[in-house]
Tab-separated table of C-alpha atoms in Angstrom:
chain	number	residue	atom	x	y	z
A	49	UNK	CA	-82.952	13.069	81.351
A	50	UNK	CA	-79.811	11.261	81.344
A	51	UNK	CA	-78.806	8.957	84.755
A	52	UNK	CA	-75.514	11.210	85.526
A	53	UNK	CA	-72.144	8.575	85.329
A	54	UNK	CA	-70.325	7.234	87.577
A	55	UNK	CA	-66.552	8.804	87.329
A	56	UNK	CA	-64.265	6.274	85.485
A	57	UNK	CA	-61.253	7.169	87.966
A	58	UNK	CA	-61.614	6.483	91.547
A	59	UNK	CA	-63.298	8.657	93.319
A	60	UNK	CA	-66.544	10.765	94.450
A	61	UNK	CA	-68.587	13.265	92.741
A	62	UNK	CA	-71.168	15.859	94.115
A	63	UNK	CA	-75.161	15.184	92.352
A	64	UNK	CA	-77.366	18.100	92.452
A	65	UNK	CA	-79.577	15.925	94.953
A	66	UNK	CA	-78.156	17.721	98.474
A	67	UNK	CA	-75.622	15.432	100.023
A	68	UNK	CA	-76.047	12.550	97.783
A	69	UNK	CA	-72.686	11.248	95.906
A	70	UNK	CA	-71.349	8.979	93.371
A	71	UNK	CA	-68.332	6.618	93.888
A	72	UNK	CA	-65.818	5.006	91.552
A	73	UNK	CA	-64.186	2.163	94.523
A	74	UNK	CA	-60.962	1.022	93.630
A	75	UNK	CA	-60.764	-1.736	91.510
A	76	UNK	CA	-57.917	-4.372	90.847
A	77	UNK	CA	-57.946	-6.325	87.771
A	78	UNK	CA	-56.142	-9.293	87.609
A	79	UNK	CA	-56.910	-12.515	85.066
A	80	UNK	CA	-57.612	-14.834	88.313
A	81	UNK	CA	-60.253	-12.866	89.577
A	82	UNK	CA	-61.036	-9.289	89.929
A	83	UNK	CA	-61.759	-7.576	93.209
A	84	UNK	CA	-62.960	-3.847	94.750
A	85	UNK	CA	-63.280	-2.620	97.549
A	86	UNK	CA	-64.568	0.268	100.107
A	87	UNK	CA	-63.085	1.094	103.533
A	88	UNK	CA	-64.759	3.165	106.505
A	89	UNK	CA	-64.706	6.517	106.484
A	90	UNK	CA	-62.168	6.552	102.750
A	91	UNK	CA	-65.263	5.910	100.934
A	92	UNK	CA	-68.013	5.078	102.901
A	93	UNK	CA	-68.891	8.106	105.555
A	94	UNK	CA	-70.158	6.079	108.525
A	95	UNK	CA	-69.378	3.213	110.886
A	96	UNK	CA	-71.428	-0.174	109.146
A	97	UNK	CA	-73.285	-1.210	111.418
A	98	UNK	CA	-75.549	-3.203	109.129
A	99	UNK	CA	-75.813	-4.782	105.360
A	100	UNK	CA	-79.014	-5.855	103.789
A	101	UNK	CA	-78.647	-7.626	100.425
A	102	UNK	CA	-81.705	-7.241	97.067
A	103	UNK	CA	-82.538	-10.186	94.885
A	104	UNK	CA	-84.394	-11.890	92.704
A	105	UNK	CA	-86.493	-8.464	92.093
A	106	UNK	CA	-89.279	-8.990	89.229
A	107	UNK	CA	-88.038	-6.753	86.616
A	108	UNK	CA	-91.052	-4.356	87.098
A	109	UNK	CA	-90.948	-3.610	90.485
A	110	UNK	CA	-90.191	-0.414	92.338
A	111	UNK	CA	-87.858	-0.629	95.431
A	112	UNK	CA	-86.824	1.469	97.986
A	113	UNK	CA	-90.105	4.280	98.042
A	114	UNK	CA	-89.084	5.985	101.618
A	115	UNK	CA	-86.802	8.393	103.188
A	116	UNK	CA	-84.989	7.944	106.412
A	117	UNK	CA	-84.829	10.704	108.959
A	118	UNK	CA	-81.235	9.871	110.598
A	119	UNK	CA	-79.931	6.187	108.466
A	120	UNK	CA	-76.839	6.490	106.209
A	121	UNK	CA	-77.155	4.129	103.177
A	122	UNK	CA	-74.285	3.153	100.672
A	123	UNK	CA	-75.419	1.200	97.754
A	124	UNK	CA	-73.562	-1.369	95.486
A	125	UNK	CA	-74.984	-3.295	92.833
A	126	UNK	CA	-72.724	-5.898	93.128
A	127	UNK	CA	-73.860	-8.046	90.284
A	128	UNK	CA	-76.289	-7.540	87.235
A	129	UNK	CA	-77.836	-3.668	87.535
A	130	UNK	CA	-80.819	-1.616	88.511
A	131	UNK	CA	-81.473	1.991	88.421
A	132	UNK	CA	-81.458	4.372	91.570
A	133	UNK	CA	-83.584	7.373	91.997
A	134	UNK	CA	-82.964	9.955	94.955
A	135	UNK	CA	-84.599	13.290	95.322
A	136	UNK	CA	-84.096	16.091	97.776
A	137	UNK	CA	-87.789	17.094	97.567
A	138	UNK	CA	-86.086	20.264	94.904
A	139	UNK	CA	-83.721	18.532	92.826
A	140	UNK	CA	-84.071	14.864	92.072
A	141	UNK	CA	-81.579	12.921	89.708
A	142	UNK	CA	-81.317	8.850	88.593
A	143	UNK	CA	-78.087	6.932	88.438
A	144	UNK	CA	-77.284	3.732	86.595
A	145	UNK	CA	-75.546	0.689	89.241
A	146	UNK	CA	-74.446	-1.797	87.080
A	147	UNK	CA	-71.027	-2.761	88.027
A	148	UNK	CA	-69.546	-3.741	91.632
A	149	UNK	CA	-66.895	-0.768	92.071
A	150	UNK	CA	-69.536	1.517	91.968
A	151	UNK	CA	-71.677	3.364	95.090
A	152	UNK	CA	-73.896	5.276	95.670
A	153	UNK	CA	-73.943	7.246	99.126
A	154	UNK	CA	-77.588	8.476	100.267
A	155	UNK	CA	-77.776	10.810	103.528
A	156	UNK	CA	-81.044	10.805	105.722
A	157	UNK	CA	-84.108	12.789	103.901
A	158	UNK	CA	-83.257	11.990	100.451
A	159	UNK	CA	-86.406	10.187	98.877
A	160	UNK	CA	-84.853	7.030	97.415
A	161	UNK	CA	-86.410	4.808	94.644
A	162	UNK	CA	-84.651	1.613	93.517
A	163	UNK	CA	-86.016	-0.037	90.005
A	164	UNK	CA	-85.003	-1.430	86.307
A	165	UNK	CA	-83.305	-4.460	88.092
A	166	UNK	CA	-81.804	-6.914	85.689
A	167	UNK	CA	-82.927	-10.623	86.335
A	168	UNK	CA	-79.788	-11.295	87.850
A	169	UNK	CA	-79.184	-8.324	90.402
A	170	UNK	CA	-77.864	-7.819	93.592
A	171	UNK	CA	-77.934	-5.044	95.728
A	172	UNK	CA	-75.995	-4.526	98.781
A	173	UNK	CA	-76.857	-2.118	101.360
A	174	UNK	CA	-74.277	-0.715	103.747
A	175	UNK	CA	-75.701	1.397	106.711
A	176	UNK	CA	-75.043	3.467	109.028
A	177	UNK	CA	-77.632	2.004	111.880
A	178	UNK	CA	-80.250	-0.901	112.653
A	179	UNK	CA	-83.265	-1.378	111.311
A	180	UNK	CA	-85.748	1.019	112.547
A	181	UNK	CA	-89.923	1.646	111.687
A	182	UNK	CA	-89.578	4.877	112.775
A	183	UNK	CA	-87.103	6.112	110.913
A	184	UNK	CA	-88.837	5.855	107.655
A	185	UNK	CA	-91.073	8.279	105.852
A	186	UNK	CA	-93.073	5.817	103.655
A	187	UNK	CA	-95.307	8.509	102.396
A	188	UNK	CA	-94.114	11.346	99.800
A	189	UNK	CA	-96.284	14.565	101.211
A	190	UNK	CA	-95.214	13.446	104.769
A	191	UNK	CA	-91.334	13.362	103.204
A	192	UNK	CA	-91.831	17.021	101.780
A	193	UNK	CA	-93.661	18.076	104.614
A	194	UNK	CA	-90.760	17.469	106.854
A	195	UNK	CA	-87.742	18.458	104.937
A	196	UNK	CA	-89.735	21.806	104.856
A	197	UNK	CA	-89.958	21.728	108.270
A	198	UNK	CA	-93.588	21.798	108.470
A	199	UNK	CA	-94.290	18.393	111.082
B	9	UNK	CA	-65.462	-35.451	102.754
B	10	UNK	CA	-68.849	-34.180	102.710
B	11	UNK	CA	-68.812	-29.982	102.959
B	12	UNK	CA	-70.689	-28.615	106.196
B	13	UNK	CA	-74.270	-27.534	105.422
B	14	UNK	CA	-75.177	-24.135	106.826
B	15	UNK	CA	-77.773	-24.030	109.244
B	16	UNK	CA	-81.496	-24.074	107.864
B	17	UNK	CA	-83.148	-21.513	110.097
B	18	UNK	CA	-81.495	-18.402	111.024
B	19	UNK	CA	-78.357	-18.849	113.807
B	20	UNK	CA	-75.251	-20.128	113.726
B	21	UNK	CA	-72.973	-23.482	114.043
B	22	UNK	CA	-69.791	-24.288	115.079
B	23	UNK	CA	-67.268	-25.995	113.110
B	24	UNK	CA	-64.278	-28.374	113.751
B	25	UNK	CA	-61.783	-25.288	112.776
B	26	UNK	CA	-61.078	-23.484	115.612
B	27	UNK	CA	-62.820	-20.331	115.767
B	28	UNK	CA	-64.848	-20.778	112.583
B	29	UNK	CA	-68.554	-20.511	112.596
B	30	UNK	CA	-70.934	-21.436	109.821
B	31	UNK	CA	-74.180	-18.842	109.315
B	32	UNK	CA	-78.035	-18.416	108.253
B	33	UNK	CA	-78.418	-15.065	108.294
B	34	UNK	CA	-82.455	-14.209	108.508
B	35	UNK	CA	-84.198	-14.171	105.063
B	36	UNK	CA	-87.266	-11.860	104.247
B	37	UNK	CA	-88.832	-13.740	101.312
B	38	UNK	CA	-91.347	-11.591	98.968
B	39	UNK	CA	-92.633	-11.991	95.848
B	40	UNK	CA	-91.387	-8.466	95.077
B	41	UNK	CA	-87.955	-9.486	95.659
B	42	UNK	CA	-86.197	-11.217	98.690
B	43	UNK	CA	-83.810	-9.547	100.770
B	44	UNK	CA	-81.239	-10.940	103.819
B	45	UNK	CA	-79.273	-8.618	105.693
B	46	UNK	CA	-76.671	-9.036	108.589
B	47	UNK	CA	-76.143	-6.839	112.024
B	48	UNK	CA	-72.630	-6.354	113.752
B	49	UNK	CA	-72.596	-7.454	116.495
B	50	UNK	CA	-75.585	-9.787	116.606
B	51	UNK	CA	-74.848	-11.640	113.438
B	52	UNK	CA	-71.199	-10.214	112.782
B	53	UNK	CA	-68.801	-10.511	115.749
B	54	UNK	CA	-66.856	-7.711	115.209
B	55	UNK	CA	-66.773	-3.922	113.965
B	56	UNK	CA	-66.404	-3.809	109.960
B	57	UNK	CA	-63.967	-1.285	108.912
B	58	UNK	CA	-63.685	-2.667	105.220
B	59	UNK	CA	-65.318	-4.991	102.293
B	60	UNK	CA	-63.865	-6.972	99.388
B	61	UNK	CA	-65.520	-7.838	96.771
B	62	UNK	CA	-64.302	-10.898	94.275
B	63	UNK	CA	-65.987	-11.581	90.595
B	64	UNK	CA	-64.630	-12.846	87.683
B	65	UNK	CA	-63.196	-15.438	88.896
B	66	UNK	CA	-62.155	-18.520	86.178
B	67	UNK	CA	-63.828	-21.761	87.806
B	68	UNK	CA	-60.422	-23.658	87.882
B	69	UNK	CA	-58.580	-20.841	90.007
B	70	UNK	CA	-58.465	-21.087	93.432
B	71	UNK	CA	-58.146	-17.905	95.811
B	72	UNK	CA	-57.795	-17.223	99.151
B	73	UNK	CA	-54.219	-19.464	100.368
B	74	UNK	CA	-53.166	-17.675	102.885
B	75	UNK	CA	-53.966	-16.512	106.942
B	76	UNK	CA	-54.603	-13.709	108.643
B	77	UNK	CA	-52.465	-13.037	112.133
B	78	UNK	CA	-55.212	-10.446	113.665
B	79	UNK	CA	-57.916	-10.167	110.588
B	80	UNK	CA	-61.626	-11.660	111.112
B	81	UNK	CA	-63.391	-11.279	108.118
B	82	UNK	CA	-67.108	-12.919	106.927
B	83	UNK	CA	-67.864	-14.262	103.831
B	84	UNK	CA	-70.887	-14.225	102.143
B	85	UNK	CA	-71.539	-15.406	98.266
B	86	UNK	CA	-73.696	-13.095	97.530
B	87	UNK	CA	-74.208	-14.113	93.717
B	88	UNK	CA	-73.616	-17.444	92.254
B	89	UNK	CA	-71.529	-20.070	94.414
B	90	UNK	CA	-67.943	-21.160	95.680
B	91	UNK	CA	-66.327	-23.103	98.130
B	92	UNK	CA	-64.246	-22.364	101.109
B	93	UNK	CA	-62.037	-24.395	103.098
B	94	UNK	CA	-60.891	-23.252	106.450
B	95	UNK	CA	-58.061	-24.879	108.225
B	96	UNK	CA	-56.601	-24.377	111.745
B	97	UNK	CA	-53.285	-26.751	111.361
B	98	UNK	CA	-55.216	-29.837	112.937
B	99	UNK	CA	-58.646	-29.990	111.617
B	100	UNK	CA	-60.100	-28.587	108.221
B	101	UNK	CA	-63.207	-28.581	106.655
B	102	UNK	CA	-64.951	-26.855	103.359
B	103	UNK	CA	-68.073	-24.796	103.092
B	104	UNK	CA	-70.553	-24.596	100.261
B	105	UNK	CA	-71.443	-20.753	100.035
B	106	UNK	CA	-74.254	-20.873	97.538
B	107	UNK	CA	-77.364	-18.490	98.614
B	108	UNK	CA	-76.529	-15.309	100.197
B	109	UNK	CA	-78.109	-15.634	103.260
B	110	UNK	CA	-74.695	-18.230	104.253
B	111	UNK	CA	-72.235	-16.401	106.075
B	112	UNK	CA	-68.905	-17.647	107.115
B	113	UNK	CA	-66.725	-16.662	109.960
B	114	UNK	CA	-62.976	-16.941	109.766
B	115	UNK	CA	-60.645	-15.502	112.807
B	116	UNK	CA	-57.198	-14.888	112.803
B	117	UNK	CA	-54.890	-17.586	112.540
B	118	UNK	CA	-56.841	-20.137	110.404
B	119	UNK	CA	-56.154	-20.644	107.044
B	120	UNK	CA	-58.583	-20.208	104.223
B	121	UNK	CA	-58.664	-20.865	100.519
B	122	UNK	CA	-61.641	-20.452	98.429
B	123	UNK	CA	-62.552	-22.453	94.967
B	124	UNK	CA	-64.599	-23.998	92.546
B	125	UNK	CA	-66.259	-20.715	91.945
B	126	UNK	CA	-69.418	-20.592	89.592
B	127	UNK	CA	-68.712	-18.034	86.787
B	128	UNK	CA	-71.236	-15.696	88.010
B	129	UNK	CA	-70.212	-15.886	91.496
B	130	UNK	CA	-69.593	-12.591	93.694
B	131	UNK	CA	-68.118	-13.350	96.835
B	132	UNK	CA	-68.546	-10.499	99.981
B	133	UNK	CA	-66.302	-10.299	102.372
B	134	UNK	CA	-66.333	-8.063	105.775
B	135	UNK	CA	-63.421	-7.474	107.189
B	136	UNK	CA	-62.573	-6.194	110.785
B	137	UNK	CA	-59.726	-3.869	109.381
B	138	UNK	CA	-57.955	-2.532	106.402
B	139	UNK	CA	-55.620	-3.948	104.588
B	140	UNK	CA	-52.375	-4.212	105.600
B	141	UNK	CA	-50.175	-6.968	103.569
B	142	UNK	CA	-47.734	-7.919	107.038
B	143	UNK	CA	-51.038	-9.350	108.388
B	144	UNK	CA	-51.048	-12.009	105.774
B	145	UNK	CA	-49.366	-15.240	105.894
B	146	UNK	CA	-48.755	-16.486	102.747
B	147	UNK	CA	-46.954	-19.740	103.314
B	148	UNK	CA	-48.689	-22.935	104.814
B	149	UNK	CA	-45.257	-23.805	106.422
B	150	UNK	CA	-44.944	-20.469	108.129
B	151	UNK	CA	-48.536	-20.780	109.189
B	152	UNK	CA	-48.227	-24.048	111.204
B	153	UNK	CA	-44.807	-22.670	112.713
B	154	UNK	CA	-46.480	-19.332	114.051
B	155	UNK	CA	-49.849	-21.285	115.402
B	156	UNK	CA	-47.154	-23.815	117.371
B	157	UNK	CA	-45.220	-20.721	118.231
B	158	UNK	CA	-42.735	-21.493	116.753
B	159	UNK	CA	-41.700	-18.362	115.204
């Protein structure tokens, strides 16, 4: 399967993974440095209450692994890349971060995976709440379970 | 002039610029990749409503050169390194902002300029608004007249 693109022009797209989207952030190129950006609610759908930053990641390892029941995240590889994974528990679809203006917007109960970093990648995570144990479902059966309603 | 070091264990320090705070933000090392990560309010002392991010920067061009009337922003190089300088009209002082667990704090009314950036660099800035160009001031002259109220 191919990791679906990030639009070249500014702007979202619907995935077939429910509620998840993919965001071109503006971009301004100039020859003495180039800069994006993302504002609250324009592009990112929630109030920031919190960042967490990815790095040095051995190239082999698998991040992420969970669902949240109620967090908001919006993720920008803001330098090297790494692959995302997110799956609804019926569709699931992988998208390729490797450049700062673009993000990628997961709702709550979307499994997310996080791999394929490059040596020299940097996530940043923008979300919608504090860190919370109980709002992650670190175990897959437990993550379909409840998305069908059966806890 | 020696630049300020930024604090070795997690907190914050105050500077000799008015207003302007130097940050460790808390680090999570792990072998299967490190990650540091930020809360507003307990780490960022105000509500973020945008980001920035800068890349590409040549190492000889220097950004930044200018103040903000109402604007508090945070700066984090999240990639690579750079300098800052912050500069209240009476005292000044630069910043090394080389591991992305250093924050810096810069209120309104100080000015800032930012240099000697790495060629990998990625500088992350939070910002307690959106952008709106009469809330820069662009010339050092004007600067010192407004913060003696003198406009």
């Amino acid at each position: 399967l191919t990791p679906r693109q990030a639009p070249e022009r500014c702007g979202a797209v619907p995935t077939s993974v429910r509620g998840v989207t993919l965001h071109r952030l503006p971009r301004i190129e100039d020859p003495r440095g180039n800069l994006t950006f993302g504002e609250v609610t324009r592009h990112i759908p929630f109030e920031v209450r919190r960042y967490f930053l990815v790095f040095d990641v051995p190239g082999e390892h698998i991040r992420g692994e969970h669902a949240h029941r109620t967090l908001e995240q919006f993720l920008i590889c803001v330098h090297g890349s790494c692959r995302a994974g997110a799956d609804d528990g019926r569709n699931k679809e992988e998208f390729v971060l490797d450049d700062p203006s673009i993000g990628l917007y997961l709702p709550p109960m979307v499994w997310g995976v996080q791999y394929r970093y490059s040596r020299d990648a940097v996530l940043l995570a923008l979300t919608s709440d504090l860190y919370d144990a109980d709002d992650y479902i670190r175990d897959y059966q437990q993550f379909l379970a409840e998305i069908r309603g059966g806890t």
